[in-house]
Short mmCIF file of C-alpha atoms and ligand atoms in Angstrom, two decimals:
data_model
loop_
_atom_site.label_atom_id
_atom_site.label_comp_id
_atom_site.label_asym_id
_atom_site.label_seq_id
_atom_site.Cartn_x
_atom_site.Cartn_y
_atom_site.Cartn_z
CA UNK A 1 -10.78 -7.06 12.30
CA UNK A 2 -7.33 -7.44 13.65
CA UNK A 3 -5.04 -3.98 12.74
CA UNK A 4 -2.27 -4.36 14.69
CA UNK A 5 0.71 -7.09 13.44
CA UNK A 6 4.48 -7.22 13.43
CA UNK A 7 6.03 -8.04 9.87
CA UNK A 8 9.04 -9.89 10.85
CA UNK A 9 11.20 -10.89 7.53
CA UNK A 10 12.49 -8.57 5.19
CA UNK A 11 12.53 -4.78 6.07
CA UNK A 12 11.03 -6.05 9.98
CA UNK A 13 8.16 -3.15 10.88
CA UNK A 14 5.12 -2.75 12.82
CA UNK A 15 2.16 -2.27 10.94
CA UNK A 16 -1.37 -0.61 11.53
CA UNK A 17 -4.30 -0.71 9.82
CA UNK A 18 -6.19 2.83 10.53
CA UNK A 19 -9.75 4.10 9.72
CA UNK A 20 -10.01 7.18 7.86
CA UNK A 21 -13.08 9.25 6.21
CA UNK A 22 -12.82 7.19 3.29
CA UNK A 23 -11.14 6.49 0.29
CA UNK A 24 -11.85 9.69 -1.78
CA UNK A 25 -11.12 7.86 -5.21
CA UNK A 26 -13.44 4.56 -5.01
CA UNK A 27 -13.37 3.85 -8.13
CA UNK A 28 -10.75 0.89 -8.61
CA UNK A 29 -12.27 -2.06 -10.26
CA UNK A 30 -10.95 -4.46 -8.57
CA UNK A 31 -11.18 -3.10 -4.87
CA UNK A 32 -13.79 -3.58 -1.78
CA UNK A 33 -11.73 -2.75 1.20
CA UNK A 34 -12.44 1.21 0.63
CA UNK A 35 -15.24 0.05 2.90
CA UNK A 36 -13.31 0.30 5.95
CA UNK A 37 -14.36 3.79 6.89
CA UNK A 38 -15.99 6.61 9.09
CA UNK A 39 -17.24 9.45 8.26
CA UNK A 40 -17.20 10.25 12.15
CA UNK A 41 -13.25 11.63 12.92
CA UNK A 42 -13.89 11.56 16.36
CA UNK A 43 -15.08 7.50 16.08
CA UNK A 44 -11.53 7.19 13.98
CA UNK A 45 -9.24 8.24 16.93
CA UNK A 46 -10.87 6.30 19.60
CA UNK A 47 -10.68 3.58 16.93
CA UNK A 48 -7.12 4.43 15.81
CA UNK A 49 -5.69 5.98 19.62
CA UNK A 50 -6.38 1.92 20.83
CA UNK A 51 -4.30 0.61 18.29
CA UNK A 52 -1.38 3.18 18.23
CA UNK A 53 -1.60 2.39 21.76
CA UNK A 54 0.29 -1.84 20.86
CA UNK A 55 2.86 -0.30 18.76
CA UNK A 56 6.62 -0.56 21.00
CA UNK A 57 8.96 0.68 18.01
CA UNK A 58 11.04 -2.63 18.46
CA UNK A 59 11.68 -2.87 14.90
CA UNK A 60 12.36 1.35 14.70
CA UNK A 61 9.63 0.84 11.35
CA UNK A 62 5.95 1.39 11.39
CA UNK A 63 3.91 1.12 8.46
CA UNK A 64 0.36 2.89 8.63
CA UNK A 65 -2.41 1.47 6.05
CA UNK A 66 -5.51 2.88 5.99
CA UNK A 67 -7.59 1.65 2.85
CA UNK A 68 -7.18 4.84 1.13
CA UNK A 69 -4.88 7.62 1.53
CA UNK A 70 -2.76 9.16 4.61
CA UNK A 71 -4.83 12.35 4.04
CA UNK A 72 -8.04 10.64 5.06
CA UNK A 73 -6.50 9.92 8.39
CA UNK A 74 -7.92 12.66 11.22
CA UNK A 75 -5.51 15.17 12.44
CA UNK A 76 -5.08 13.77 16.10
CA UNK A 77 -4.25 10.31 14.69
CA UNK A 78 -1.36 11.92 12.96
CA UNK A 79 -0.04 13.91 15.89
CA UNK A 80 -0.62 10.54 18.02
CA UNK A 81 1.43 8.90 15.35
CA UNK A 82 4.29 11.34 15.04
CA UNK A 83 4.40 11.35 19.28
CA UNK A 84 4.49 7.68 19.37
CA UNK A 85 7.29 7.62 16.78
CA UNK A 86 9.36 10.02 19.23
CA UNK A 87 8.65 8.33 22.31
CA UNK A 88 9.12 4.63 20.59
CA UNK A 89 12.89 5.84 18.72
CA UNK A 90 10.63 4.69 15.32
CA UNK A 91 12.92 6.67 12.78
CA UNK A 92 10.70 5.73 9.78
CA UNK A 93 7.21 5.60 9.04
CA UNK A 94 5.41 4.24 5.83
CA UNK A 95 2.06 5.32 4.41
CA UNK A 96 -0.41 5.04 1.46
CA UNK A 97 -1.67 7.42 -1.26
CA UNK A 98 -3.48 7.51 -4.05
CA UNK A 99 -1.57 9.93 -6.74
CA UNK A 100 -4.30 12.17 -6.38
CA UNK A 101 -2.96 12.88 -3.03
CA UNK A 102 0.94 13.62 -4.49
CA UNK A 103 1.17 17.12 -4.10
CA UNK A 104 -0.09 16.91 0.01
CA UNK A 105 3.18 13.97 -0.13
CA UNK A 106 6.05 16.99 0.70
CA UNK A 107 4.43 18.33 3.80
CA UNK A 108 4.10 15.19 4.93
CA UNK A 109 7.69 14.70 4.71
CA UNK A 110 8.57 17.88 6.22
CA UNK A 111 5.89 17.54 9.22
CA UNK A 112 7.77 14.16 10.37
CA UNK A 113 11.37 15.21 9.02
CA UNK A 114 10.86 17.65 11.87
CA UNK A 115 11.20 15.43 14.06
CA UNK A 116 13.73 13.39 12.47
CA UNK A 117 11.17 10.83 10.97
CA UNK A 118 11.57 9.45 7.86
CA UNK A 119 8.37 9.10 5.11
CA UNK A 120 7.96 6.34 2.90
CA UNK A 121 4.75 6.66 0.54
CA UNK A 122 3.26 3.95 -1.34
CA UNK A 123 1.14 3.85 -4.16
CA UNK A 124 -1.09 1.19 -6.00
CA UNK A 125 -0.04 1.28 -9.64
CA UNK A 126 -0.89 -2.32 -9.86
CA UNK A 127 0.27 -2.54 -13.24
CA UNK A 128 2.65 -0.28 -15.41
CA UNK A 129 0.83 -1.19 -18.47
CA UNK A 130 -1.00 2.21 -18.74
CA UNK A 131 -4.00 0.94 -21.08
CA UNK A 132 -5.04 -2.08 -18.88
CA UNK A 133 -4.36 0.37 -15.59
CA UNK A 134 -6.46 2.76 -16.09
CA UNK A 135 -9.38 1.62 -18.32
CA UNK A 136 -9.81 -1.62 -17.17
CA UNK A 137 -8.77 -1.19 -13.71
CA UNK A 138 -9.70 2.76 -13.33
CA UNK A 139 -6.69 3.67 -11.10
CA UNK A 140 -6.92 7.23 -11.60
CA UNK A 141 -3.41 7.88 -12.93
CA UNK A 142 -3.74 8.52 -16.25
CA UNK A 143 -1.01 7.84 -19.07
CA UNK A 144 2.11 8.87 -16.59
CA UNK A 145 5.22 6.88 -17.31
CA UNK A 146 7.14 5.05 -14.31
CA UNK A 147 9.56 7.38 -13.68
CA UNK A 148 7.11 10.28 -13.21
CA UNK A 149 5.06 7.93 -11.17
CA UNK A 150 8.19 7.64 -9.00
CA UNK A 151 8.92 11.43 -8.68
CA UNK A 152 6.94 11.22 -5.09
CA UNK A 153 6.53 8.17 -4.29
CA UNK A 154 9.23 5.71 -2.61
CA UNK A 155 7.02 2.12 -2.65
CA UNK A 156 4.70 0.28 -4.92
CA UNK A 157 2.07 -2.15 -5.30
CA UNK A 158 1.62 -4.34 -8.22
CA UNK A 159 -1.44 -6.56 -8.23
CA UNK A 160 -1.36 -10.32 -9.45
CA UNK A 161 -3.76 -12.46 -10.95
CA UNK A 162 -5.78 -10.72 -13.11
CA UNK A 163 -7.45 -12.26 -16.07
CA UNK A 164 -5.10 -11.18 -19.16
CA UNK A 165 -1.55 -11.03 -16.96
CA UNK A 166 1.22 -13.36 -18.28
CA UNK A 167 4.55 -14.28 -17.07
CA UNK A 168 6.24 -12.07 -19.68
CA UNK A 169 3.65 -9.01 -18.30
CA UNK A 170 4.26 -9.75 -14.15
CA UNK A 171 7.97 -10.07 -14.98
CA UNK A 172 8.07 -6.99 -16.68
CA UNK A 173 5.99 -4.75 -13.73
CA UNK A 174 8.69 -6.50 -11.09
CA UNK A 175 11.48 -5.31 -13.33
CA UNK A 176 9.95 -2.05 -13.74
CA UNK A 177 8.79 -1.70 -10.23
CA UNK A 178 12.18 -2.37 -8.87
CA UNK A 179 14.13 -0.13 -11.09
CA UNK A 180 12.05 3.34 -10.15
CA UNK A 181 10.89 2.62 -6.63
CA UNK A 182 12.67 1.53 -3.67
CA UNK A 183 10.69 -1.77 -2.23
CA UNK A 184 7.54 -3.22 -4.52
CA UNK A 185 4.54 -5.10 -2.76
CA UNK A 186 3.26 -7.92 -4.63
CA UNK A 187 -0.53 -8.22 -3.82
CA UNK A 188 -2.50 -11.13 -5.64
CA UNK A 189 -5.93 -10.86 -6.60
CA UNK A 190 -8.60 -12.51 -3.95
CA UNK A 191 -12.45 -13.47 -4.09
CA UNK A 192 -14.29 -10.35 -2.89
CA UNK A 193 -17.48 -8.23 -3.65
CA UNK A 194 -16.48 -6.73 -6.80
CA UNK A 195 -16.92 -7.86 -10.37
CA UNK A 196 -13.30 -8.51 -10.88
CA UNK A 197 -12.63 -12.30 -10.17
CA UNK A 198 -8.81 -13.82 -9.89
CA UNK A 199 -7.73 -15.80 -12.93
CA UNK A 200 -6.39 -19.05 -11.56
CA UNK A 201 -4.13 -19.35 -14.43
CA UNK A 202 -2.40 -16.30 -13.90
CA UNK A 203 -1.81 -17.03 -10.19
CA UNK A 204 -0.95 -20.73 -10.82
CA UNK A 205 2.12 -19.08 -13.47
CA UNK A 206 2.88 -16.09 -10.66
CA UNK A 207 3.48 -19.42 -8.04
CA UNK A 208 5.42 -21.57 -10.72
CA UNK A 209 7.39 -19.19 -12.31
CA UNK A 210 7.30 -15.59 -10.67
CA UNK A 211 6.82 -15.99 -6.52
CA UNK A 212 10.27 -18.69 -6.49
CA UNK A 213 12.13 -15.94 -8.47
CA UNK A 214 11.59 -13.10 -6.54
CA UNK A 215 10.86 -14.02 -2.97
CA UNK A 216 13.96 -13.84 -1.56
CA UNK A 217 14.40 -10.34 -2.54
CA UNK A 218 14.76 -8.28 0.24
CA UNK A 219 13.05 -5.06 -2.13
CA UNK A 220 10.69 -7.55 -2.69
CA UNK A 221 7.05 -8.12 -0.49
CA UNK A 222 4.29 -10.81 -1.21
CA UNK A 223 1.13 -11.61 -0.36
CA UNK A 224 -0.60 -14.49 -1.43
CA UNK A 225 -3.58 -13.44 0.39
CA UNK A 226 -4.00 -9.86 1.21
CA UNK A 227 -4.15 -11.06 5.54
CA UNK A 228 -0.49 -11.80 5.16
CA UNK A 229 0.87 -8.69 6.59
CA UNK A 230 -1.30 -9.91 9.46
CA UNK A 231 -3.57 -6.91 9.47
CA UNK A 232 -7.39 -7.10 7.98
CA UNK A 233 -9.91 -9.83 7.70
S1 LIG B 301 -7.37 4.19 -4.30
FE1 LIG B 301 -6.99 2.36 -3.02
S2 LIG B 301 -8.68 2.32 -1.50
FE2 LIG B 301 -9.27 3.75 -3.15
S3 LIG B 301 -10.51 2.51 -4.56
FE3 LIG B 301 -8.39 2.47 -5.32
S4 LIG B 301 -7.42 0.65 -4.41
FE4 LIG B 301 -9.33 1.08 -3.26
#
């Protein structure tokens, strides 16, 4: 599994892909890549010290993915991270979270503020319609409008390609997506081992009439296939 890749258009970064403990949440419909995980913390940071070890700060961005939440990350990754940031001149840093996870989001900030690091969280709303969110894809969010949503978070992922999504319905999450969070992250839905299949349809009307629209936006990030950040398998 390759975790180490450099992102080079729009907001240029480094980005890892960590091992945690585990995604604490699991339960998202659609999603198979919680499976990337230790329960041994130890394992993680031999794991996660080799690939800290290829990041040079060139871009002053690093974006840390871990298939769950920054909080399943072991303590000496995070130290390693916030000393590599120093030594490298990386002035901000990018994570993950479930909402769960919100209220552990301002000691994060203040733990890499410290050292003059900036925090960028991202969370997987994949859709703003509420009803289709959270029974049909069970993101654990509940019936929170947008704006709340955005109250601790800076980033968001929308996911694509979904049996039921229209043009009218992507268009709308984009719009939404980009007026209460900084940068959006387009993911569209791939073959794995859950239940949930991608609707060809959908993701033939995201290429027509959605992906030429919006992917010269700089706020705007996406992947066709969920390898195009380079990280994963
Ligand atoms: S919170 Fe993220 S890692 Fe966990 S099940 Fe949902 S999509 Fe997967």
């Amino acid at each position: 599994m390759k975790r180490y890749a450099e992102i080079t258009e729009k907001n240029p970064r480094e980005i890892l892909l960590l091992r945690g403990t585990g995604c604490a949440w699991k339960r998202c419909a659609f999603c198979d890549y919680h499976l990337d995980y230790s329960p041994d913390k130890e394992e993680n940071f031999e794991l996660n010290r080799g690939e800290i070890a290829k990041v040079t700060g060139k871009y002053g961005r690093l974006e840390v993915i871990n298939s769950g939440s920054f909080v399943e990350l072991d303590q000496k990754t995070m130290e390693l991270l916030k000393s590599v940031c120093r030594e490298k001149g990386i002035r901000e840093i990018h994570f993950e979270s479930h909402w769960a996870y919100r209220s552990f989001i301002p000691g994060l900030r203040k733990e890499f503020g410290a050292s003059g690091i900036t925090v960028k969280v991202k969370i997987g709303v994949e859709t703003f319609d509420r009803d289709y969110r959270e029974r049909t894809l069970r993101k654990g969010i509940g019936e929170r409008e947008p704006e709340k949503i955005a109250v601790d978070f800076d980033e968001v992922c929308l996911l694509f390609g979904l049996c039921g999504q229209t043009r009218e319905s992507m268009e709308r999450d984009i719009e939404t997506g980009l007026r209460c969070f900084e940068r959006v992250c387009i993911n569209i839905m791939t073959e794995n081992s859950t239940a949930v299949r991608p609707d060809e349809d959908v993701i033939a009307v995201f290429q027509r009439e959605i992906y030429p629209r919006y992917i010269g936006n700089p706020r705007v990030d996406i992947l066709l296939e969920n390898t195009d950040f380079g990280v994963g398998e």
